[in-house]
XYZ file of C-alpha atoms in Angstrom:
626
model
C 22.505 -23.869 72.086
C 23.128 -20.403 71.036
C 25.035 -21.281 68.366
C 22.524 -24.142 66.993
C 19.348 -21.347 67.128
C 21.702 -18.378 65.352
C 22.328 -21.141 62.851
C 19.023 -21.937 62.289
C 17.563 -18.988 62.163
C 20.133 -18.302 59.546
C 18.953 -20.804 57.648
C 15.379 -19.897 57.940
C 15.929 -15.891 57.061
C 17.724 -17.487 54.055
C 15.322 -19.035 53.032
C 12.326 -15.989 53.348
C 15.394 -13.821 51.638
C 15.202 -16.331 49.167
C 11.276 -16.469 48.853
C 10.546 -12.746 49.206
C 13.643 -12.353 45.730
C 11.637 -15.234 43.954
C 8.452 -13.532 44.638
C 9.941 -10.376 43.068
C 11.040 -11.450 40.205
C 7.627 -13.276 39.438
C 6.391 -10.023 39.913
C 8.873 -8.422 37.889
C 8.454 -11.111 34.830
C 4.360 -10.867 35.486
C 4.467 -6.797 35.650
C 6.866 -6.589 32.246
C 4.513 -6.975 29.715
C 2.141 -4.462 31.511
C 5.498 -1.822 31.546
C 6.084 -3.031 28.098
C 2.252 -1.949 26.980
C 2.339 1.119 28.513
C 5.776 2.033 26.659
C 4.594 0.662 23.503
C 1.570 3.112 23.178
C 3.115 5.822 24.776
C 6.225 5.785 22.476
C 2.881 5.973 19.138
C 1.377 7.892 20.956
C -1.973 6.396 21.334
C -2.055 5.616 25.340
C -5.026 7.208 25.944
C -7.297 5.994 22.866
C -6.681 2.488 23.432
C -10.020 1.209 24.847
C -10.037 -0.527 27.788
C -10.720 -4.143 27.154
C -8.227 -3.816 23.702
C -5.626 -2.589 26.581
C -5.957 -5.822 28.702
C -5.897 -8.087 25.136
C -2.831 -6.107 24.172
C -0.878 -6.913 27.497
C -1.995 -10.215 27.460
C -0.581 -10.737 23.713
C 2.597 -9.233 25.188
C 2.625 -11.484 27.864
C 2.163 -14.593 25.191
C 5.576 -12.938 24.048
C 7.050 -12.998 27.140
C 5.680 -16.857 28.553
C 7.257 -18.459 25.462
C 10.422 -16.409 25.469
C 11.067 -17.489 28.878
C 10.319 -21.177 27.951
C 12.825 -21.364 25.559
C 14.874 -20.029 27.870
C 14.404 -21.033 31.173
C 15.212 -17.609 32.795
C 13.343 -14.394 33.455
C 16.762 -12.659 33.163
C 16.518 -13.903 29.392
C 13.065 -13.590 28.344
C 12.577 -9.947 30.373
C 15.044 -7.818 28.365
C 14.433 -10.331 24.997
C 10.852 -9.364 24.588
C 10.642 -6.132 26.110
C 13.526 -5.296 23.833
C 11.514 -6.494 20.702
C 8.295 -4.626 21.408
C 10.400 -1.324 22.071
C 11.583 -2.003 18.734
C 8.421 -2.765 16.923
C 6.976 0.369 18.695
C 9.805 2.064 17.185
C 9.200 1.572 13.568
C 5.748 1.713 13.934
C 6.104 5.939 15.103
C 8.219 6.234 12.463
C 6.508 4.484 9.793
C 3.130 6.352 10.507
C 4.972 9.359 10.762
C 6.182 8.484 6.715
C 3.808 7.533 5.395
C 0.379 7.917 7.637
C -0.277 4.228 7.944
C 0.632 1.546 10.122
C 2.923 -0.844 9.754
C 0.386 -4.001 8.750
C 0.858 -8.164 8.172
C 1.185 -7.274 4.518
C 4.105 -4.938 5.158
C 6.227 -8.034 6.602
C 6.940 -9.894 3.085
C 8.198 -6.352 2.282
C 10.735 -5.210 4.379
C 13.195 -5.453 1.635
C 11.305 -2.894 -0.577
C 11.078 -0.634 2.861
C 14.647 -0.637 3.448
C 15.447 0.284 -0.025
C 14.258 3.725 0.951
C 14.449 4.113 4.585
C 17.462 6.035 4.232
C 15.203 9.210 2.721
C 13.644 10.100 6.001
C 14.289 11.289 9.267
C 14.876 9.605 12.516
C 14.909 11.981 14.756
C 13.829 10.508 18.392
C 10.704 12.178 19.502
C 11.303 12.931 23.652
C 9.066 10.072 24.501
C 11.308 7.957 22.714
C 13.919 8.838 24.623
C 12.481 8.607 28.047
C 10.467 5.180 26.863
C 14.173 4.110 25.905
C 16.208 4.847 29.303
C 13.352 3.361 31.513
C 14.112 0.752 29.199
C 17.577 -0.023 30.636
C 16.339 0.803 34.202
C 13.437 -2.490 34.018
C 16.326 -4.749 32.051
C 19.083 -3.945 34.995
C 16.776 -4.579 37.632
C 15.950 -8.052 35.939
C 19.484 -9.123 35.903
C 19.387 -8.737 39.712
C 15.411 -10.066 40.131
C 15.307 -13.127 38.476
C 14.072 -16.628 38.600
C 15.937 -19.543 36.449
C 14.971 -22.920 35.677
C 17.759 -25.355 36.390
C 17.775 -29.232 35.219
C 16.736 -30.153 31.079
C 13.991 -32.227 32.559
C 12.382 -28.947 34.354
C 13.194 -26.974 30.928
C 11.397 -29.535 29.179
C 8.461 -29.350 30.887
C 8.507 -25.248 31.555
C 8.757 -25.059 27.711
C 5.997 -27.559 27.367
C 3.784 -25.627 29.279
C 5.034 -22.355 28.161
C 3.985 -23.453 24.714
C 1.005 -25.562 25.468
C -0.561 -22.649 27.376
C 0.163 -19.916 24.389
C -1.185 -22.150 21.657
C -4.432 -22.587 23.831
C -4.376 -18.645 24.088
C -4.085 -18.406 20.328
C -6.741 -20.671 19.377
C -9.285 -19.292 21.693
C -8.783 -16.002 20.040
C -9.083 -16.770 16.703
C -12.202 -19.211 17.221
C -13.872 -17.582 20.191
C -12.595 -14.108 21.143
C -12.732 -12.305 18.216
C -16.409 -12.954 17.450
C -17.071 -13.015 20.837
C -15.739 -9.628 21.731
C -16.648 -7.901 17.753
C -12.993 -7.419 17.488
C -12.545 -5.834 14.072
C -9.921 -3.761 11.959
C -11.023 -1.683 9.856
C -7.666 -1.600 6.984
C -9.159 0.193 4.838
C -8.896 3.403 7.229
C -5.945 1.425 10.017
C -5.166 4.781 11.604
C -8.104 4.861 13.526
C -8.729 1.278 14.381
C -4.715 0.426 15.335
C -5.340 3.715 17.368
C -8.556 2.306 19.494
C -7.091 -1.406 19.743
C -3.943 -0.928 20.168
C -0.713 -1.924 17.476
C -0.320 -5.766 19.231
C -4.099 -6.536 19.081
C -4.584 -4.949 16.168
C -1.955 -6.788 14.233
C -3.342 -9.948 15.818
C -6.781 -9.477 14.516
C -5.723 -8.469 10.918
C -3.955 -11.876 10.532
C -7.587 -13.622 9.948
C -7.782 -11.447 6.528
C -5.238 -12.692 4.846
C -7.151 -15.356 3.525
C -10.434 -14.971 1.634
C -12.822 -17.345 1.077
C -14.780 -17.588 -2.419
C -17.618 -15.556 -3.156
C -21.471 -17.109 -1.703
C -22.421 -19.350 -4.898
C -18.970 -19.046 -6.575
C -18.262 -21.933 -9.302
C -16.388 -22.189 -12.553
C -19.609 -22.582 -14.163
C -20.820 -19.112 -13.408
C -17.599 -17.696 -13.956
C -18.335 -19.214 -17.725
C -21.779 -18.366 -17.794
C -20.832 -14.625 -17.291
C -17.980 -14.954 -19.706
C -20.579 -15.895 -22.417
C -22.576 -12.795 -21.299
C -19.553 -10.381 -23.120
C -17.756 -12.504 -25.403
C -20.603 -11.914 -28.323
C -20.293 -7.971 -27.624
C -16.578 -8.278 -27.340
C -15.998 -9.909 -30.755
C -18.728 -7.265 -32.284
C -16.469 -4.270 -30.582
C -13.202 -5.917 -32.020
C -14.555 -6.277 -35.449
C -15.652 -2.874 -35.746
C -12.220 -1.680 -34.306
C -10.824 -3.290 -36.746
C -12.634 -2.508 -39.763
C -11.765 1.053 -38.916
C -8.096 0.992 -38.093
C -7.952 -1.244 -41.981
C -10.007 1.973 -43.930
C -7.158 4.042 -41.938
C -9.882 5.766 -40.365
C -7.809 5.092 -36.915
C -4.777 4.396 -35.217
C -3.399 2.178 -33.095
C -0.141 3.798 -31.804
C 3.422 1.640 -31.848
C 4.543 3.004 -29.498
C 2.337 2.984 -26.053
C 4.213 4.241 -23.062
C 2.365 4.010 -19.637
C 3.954 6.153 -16.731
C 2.983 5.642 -13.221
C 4.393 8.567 -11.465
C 5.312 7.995 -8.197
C 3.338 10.412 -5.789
C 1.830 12.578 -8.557
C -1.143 14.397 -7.550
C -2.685 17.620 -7.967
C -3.486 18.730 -3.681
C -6.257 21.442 -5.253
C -8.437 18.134 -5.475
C -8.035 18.467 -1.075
C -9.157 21.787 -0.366
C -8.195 25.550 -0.459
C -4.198 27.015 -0.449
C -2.163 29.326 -2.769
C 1.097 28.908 -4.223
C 3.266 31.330 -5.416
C 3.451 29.856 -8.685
C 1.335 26.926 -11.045
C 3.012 23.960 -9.463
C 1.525 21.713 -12.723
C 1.200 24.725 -15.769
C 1.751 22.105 -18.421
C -0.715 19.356 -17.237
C -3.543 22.308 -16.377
C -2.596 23.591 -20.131
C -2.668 20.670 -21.985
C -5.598 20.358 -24.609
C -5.052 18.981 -27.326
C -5.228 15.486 -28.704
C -5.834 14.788 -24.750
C -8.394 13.022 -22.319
C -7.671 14.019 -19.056
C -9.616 12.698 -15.626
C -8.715 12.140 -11.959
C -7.942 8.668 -10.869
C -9.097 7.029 -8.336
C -6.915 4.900 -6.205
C -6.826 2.179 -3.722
C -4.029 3.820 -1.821
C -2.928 6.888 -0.180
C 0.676 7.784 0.668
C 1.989 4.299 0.443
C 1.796 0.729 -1.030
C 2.583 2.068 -4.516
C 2.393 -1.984 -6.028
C -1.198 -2.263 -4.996
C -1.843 1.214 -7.529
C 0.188 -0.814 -10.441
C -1.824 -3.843 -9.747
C -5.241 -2.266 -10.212
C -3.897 -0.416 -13.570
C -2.381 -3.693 -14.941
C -4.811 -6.474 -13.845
C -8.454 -4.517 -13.175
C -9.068 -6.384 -10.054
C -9.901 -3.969 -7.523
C -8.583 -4.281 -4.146
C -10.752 -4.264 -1.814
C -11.826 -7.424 -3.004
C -8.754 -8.666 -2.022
C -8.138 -10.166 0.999
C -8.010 -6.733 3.291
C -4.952 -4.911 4.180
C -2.493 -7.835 1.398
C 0.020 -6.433 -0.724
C -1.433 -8.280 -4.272
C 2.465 -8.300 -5.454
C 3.385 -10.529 -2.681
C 0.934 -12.842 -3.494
C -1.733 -12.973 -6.306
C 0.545 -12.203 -9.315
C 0.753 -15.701 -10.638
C 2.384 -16.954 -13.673
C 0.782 -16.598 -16.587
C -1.909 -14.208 -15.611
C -3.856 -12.335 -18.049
C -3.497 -8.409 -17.467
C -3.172 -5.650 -19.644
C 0.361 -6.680 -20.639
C -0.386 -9.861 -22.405
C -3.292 -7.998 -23.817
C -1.333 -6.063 -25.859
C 1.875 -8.675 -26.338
C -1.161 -10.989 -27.999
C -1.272 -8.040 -30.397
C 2.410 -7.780 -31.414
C 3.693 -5.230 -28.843
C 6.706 -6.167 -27.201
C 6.215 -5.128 -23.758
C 8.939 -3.732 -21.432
C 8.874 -2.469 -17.675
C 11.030 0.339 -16.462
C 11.802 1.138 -12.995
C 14.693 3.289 -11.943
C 15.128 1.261 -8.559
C 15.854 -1.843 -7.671
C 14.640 -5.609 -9.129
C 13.085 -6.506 -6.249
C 10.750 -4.216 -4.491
C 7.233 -4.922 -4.245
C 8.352 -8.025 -5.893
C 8.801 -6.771 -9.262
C 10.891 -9.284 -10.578
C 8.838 -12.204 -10.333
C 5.716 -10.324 -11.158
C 6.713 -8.278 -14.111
C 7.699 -12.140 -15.291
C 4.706 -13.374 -14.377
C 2.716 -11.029 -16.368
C 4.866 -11.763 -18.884
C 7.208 -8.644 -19.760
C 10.184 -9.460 -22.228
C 12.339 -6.889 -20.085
C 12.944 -5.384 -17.219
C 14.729 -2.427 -16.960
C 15.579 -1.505 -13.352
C 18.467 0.623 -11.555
C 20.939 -0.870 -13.302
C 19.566 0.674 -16.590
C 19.708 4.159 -15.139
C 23.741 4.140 -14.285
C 25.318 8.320 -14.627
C 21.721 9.157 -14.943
C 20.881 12.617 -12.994
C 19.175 12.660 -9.958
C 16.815 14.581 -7.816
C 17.475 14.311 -3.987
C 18.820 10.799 -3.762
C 16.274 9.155 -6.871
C 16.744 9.136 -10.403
C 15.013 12.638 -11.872
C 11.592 11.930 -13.439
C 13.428 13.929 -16.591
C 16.634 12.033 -16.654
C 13.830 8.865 -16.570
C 12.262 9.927 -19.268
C 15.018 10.384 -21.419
C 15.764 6.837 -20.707
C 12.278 5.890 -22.600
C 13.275 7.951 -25.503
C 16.917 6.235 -26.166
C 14.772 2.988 -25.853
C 12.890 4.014 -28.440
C 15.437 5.425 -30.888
C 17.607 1.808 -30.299
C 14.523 -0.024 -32.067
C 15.899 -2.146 -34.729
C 12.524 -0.997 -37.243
C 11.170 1.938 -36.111
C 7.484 -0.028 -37.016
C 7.938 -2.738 -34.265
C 5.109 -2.146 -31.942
C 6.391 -1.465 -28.020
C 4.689 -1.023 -24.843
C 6.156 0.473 -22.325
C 5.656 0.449 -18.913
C 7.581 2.656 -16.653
C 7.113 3.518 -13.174
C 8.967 6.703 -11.906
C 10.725 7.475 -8.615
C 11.985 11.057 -8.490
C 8.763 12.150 -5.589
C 8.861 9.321 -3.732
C 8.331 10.230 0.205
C 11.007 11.686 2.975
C 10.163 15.469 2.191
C 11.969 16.470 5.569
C 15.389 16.212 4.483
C 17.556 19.370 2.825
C 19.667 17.836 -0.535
C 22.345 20.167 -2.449
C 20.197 18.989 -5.527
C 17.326 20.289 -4.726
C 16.120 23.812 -5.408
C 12.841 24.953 -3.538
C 10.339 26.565 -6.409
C 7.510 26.397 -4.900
C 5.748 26.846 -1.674
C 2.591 27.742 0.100
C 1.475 31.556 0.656
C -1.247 32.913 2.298
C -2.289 31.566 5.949
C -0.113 28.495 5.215
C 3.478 30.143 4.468
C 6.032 28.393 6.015
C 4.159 25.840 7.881
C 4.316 23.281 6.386
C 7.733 22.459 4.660
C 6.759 18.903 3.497
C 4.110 20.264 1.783
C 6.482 22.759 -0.314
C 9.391 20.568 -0.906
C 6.338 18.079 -2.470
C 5.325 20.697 -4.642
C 8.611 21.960 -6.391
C 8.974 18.179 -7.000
C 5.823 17.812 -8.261
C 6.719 20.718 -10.518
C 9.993 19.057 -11.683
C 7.504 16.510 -12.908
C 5.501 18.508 -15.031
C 8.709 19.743 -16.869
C 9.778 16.665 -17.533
C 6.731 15.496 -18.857
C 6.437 18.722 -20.701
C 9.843 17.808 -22.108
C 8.495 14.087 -23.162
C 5.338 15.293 -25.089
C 7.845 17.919 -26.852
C 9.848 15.187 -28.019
C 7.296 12.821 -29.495
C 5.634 15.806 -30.840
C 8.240 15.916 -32.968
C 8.179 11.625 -33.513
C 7.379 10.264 -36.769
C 6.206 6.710 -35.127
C 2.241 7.112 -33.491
C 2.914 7.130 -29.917
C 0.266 7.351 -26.927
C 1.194 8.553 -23.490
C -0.565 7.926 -20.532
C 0.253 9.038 -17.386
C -0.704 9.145 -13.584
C -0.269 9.289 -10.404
C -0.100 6.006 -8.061
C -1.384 8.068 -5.017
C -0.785 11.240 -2.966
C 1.612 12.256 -1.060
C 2.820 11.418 2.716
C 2.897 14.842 4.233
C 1.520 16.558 6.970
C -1.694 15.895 7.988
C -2.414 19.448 9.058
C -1.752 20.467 5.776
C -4.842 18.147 4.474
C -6.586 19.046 7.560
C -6.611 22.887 7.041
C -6.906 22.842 3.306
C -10.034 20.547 3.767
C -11.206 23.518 6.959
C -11.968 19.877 8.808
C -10.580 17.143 10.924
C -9.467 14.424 9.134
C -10.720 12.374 11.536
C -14.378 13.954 10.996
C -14.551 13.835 7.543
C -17.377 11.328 6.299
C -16.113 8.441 3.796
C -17.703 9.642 0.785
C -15.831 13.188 0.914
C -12.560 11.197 1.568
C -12.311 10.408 -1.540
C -10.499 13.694 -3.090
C -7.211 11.668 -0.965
C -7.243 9.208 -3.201
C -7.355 10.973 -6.538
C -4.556 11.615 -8.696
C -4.472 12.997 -12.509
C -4.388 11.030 -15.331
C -3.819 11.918 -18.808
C -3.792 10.287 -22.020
C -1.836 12.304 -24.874
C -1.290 10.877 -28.729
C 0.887 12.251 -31.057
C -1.507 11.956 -33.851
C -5.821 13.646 -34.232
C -7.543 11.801 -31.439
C -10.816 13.588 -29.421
C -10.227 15.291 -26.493
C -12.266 15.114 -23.749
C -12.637 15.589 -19.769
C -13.545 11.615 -18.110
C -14.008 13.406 -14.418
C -13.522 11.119 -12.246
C -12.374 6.956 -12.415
C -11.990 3.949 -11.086
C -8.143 3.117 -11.520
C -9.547 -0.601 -12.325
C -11.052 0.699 -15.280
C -7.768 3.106 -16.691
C -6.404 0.641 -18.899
C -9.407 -1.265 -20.402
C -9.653 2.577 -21.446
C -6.249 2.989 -23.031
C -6.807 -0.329 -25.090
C -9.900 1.143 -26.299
C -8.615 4.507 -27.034
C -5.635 2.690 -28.407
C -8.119 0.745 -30.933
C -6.524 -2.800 -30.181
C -9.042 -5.814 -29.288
C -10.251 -6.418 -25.943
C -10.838 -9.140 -23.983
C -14.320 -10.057 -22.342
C -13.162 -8.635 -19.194
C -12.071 -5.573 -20.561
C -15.721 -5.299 -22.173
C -16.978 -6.002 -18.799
C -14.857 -3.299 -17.008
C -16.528 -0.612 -19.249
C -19.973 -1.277 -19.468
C -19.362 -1.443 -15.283
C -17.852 2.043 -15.494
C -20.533 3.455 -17.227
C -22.809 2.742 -14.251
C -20.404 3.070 -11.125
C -17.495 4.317 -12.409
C -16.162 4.591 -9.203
C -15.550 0.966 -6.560
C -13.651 2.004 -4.252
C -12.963 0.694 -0.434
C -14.604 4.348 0.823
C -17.771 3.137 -1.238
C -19.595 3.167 -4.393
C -20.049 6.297 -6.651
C -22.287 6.549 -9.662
C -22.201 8.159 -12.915
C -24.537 10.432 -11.888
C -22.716 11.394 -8.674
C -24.642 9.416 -6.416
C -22.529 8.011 -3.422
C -23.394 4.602 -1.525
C -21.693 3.349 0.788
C -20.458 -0.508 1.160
C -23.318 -1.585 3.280
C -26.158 -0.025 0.823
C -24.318 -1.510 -2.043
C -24.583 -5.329 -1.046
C -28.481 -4.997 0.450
C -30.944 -6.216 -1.699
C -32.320 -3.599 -2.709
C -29.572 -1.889 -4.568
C -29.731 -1.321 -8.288
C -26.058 -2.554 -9.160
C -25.522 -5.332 -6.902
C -25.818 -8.104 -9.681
C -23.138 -6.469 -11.391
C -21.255 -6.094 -8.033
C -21.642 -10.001 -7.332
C -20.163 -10.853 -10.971
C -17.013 -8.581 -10.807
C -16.481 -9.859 -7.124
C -16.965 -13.667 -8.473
C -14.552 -12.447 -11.409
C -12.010 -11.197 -9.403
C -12.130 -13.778 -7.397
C -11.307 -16.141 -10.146
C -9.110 -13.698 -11.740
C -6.432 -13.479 -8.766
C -7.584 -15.818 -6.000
C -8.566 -19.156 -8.050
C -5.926 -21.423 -9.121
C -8.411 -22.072 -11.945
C -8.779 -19.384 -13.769
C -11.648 -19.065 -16.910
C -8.704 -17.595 -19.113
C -11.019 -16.758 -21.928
C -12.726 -14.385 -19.554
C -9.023 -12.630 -19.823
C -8.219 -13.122 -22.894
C -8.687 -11.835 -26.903
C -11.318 -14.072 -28.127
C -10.193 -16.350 -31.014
């Protein structure tokens, strides 16, 4: 009898042993995306500005991960380490990638990961201690769930766990996107991410930033209108093009054969941010440069990063933030065919070429560049033996590249436009190279502390040489040749620096003195008698419908559009409106009623709409009137 009630109570403390290690490891599996939270904001840093409900939507996102994980699987000891592996990861290249560039990683990022990796090798990875610690407590959770577990055994069980795995995520996921997020006001702000991935959280964030990708047509937006503001410019079009024309054929003017556009990559002029000393001119030739130049500060719709979305304003006119928010526009709304600057000038016997000393395929080059219709591209493989600065091709050694181009014509009359879009200053100012000599740095109050900040601006000085170098050369050039050259935004570096140069807090800046982040100089330089002149401050939409005009070649009825717009807000921007008197407004003044310029806001939204976002597109809108 002994024996028989030993036995059984054997078999029943087997039993709560077996119960009491099931019960842990549900508690284990339902505790991991909470650990995983926790480590995930600690590890960027923003733990404790994470607002309390976006905390509980984050873990419960996590734990979306984690459910359908484990019904694939059928075991905790799977789906634990899995997903918590995958959002120490992502948590991973988020630090890093704000601490690059100042901006999250966003949905429109994911289509170009190749473009990232190209130049992740220029910056440092240095684990931060929280890292670290995030990373061995880590292991600790993962060992303990090889022990704790719970598996599923039988395919008919698996079936069903997966089914309801799944079943219960997709019900998740459609509540949020049809109820939750207008339910709760949960917004994302990606036109200043920083702050709003900081308050909701990376997961959530990420999650709510998905319903922007796609953008719905303008209230009241038809073909018709689109035609019925297309007949609004084409009368004043034709009357500009005639008159251009009659003038270049007295020889009163000249249109240039050679036009060479250079966006330089991370030019900018940081006086436009606030006060520091140098111990030299980091840009003498630009600040010197007089004659036979216009010279301005361009606006863009990026800062530190996203370098395609820059090109895509100069090239097309269509102003991003009438895109759908936070998109990269070379991923997706560079169609074939599309009218841009490029065959603007190819309908006018330029040849146009593209030159980019890095690879084919970032930001989607390749396909774009054919798109808008380039006869070449030149990219990397162009540039073989070519000098570099750091680990890019030297803005100098780039521009020489544009000059043997040139020389190579077969009749030094054929017409060329040339694109070219620089490298040598692109981001990952932390690491020392045997090719790089430091020139300049910051004195004063500022000395030594900020060593981003100084490598930028001896590169930024390299710059000017070389560009001092090109306007030498085709000062010397027999063949009319216009330059024009800016910057496709500033510079990733510290944010103290911008912070004590502006004497505020970024964070407490208002939107319509952000601006000065954005600009970058422009400059447009002729070999040959043209008026110089100071534009102050524009829209980058505007920049080339400028060129052509300076250029005297015909424009298009958008291009006529684009400059009678500049002449009243010269600035649209995602930061707000600014007139040509100086007046600021912000977003939500501009589209009231009441506001002066909101027709004209309505038609360029409805044209860039149909521009970039229509699959039928009023082409003659785009293109040289017949």
């Amino acid at each position: 009898m002994d024996e028989k009630f030993e036995e059984r109570t054997g078999e029943y403390e087997g039993r709560e042993d077996h119960r009491l290690e099931h019960a842990g490891a549900i508690a284990l599996f339902l505790l991991s995306p909470v650990f995983s939270y926790i480590m995930f904001e600690f590890v960027t840093g923003n733990f404790v500005m994470v607002l309390p409900k976006n905390a509980v939507l984050n873990i419960v996102w996590m734990f979306a991960l984690y459910l359908l994980v484990f019904g694939i699987s059928g075991s905790t000891r799977i789906s634990v380490p899995v997903s918590s592996v995958i959002l120490y990861a992502i948590s991973l290249a988020e630090a890093f990638v704000v601490s690059f560039r100042s901006r999250p990683i966003m949905m429109g990022d994911v289509l170009a990961v190749k473009t990232a990796m190209t130049v992740a090798g220029s910056y440092d990875y240095t684990p931060t201690f929280m890292m670290i610690i995030c990373g061995v407590l880590l292991i600790i959770w993962n060992a303990l769930a090889q022990f704790v577990f719970v598996r599923v055994k039988g395919k008919k069980k698996r079936a069903a766990v997966f089914s309801v795995s799944a079943g219960a995520v997709a019900v998740f996921i459609a509540c949020f996107y049809n109820f939750m997020i207008s339910g709760l006001s949960l917004e994302v702000n990606l036109w200043d991410p920083m702050t709003s991935y900081a308050e909701n959280g990376y997961i959530l964030s990420s999650a709510i930033s998905i319903k922007y990708l796609v953008k719905k047509a303008p209230g009241g937006y038809s073909q018709a209108k689109i035609q019925e503001i297309c007949d609004k410019y084409v009368d004043s079009e034709k009357e500009r093009n005639g008159e251009t024309a009659a003038v270049v054929a007295s020889g009163d003017a000249v249109q240039p054969t050679n036009m060479i556009c250079i966006m330089n990559e991370s030019l900018s002029d940081l006086a436009v941010d606030g006060d520091f000393t140098t111990n030299i001119d980091y840009l003498p030739f630009l600040h010197s440069l007089t004659e036979n130049t216009v010279k301005g500060k361009l606006c863009m719709p990026v800062f530190g990063a996203m370098t395609s979305n820059s090109e895509f304003e100069f090239l097309i006119g269509d102003s991003m933030y009438l895109m759908p928010r936070g998109s990269v526009a070379y991923q997706f709304y560079v169609n074939p065919g599309v009218r841009s600057m490029v065959s603007t000038v190819r309908d006018q016997g330029y040849t146009p070429v593209a030159m980019h000393p890095y690879p084919a395929e970032n930001w989607n080059r390749r396909i774009c560049y054919n798109n808008m219709g380039f006869s070449d591209f030149m990219d990397i493989s162009a540039y073989e033996s070519r000098d570099e600065l750091r680990n890019y091709i030297s803005d100098l050694s780039d521009f020489k590249v544009i000059t043997e181009y040139i020389e190579q014509k077969a009749n030094p009359d054929d017409k060329l436009f040339l694109f070219n879009v620089t490298m040598q200053n692109h981001g990952g100012y932390t690491i020392p190279y045997a090719n790089f000599d430091q020139e300049v740095w910051l004195t004063g109050d500022m000395e030594g502390k900020y060593p981003e900040a100084d490598m930028y601006l001896s590169l930024v000085k390299k710059s000017d040489e070389a560009f001092e170098w090109l306007v030498n050369y085709f000062s010397q050039c027999d063949q009319p040749t216009m330059i024009v050259m800016f910057g496709d935004h500033q510079p990733g570096i510290e944010d103290e620096f911008f912070d004590e140069a502006m004497g505020v807090e970024s964070a407490k800046v208002p939107n319509e003195q952000k601006m000065v982040w954005y600009e970058t100089p422009f400059v447009i330089w002729t070999n040959y008698d043209q008026p110089s002149e100071d534009m102050g401050r524009l829209g980058a939409i505007y920049l080339s419908s400028y060129v052509l005009k300076r250029a005297n070649l015909s424009l298009t009825p958008y291009n006529e559009f684009l400059l009678q717009l500049s002449e009243k807000l010269p600035i649209i921007h995602h930061l707000g409106i600014w007139e040509s008197d100086g007046t600021y407004h912000s977003w939500e003044d501009a589209e009231s009623g009441d506001y002066d310029w909101k027709e004209q806001l309505v038609e360029y939204e409805n044209l860039v709409y149909n521009h970039s976002l229509d699959s039928k597109t009023v082409n003659e809108m785009f293109s040289i009137a017949q």
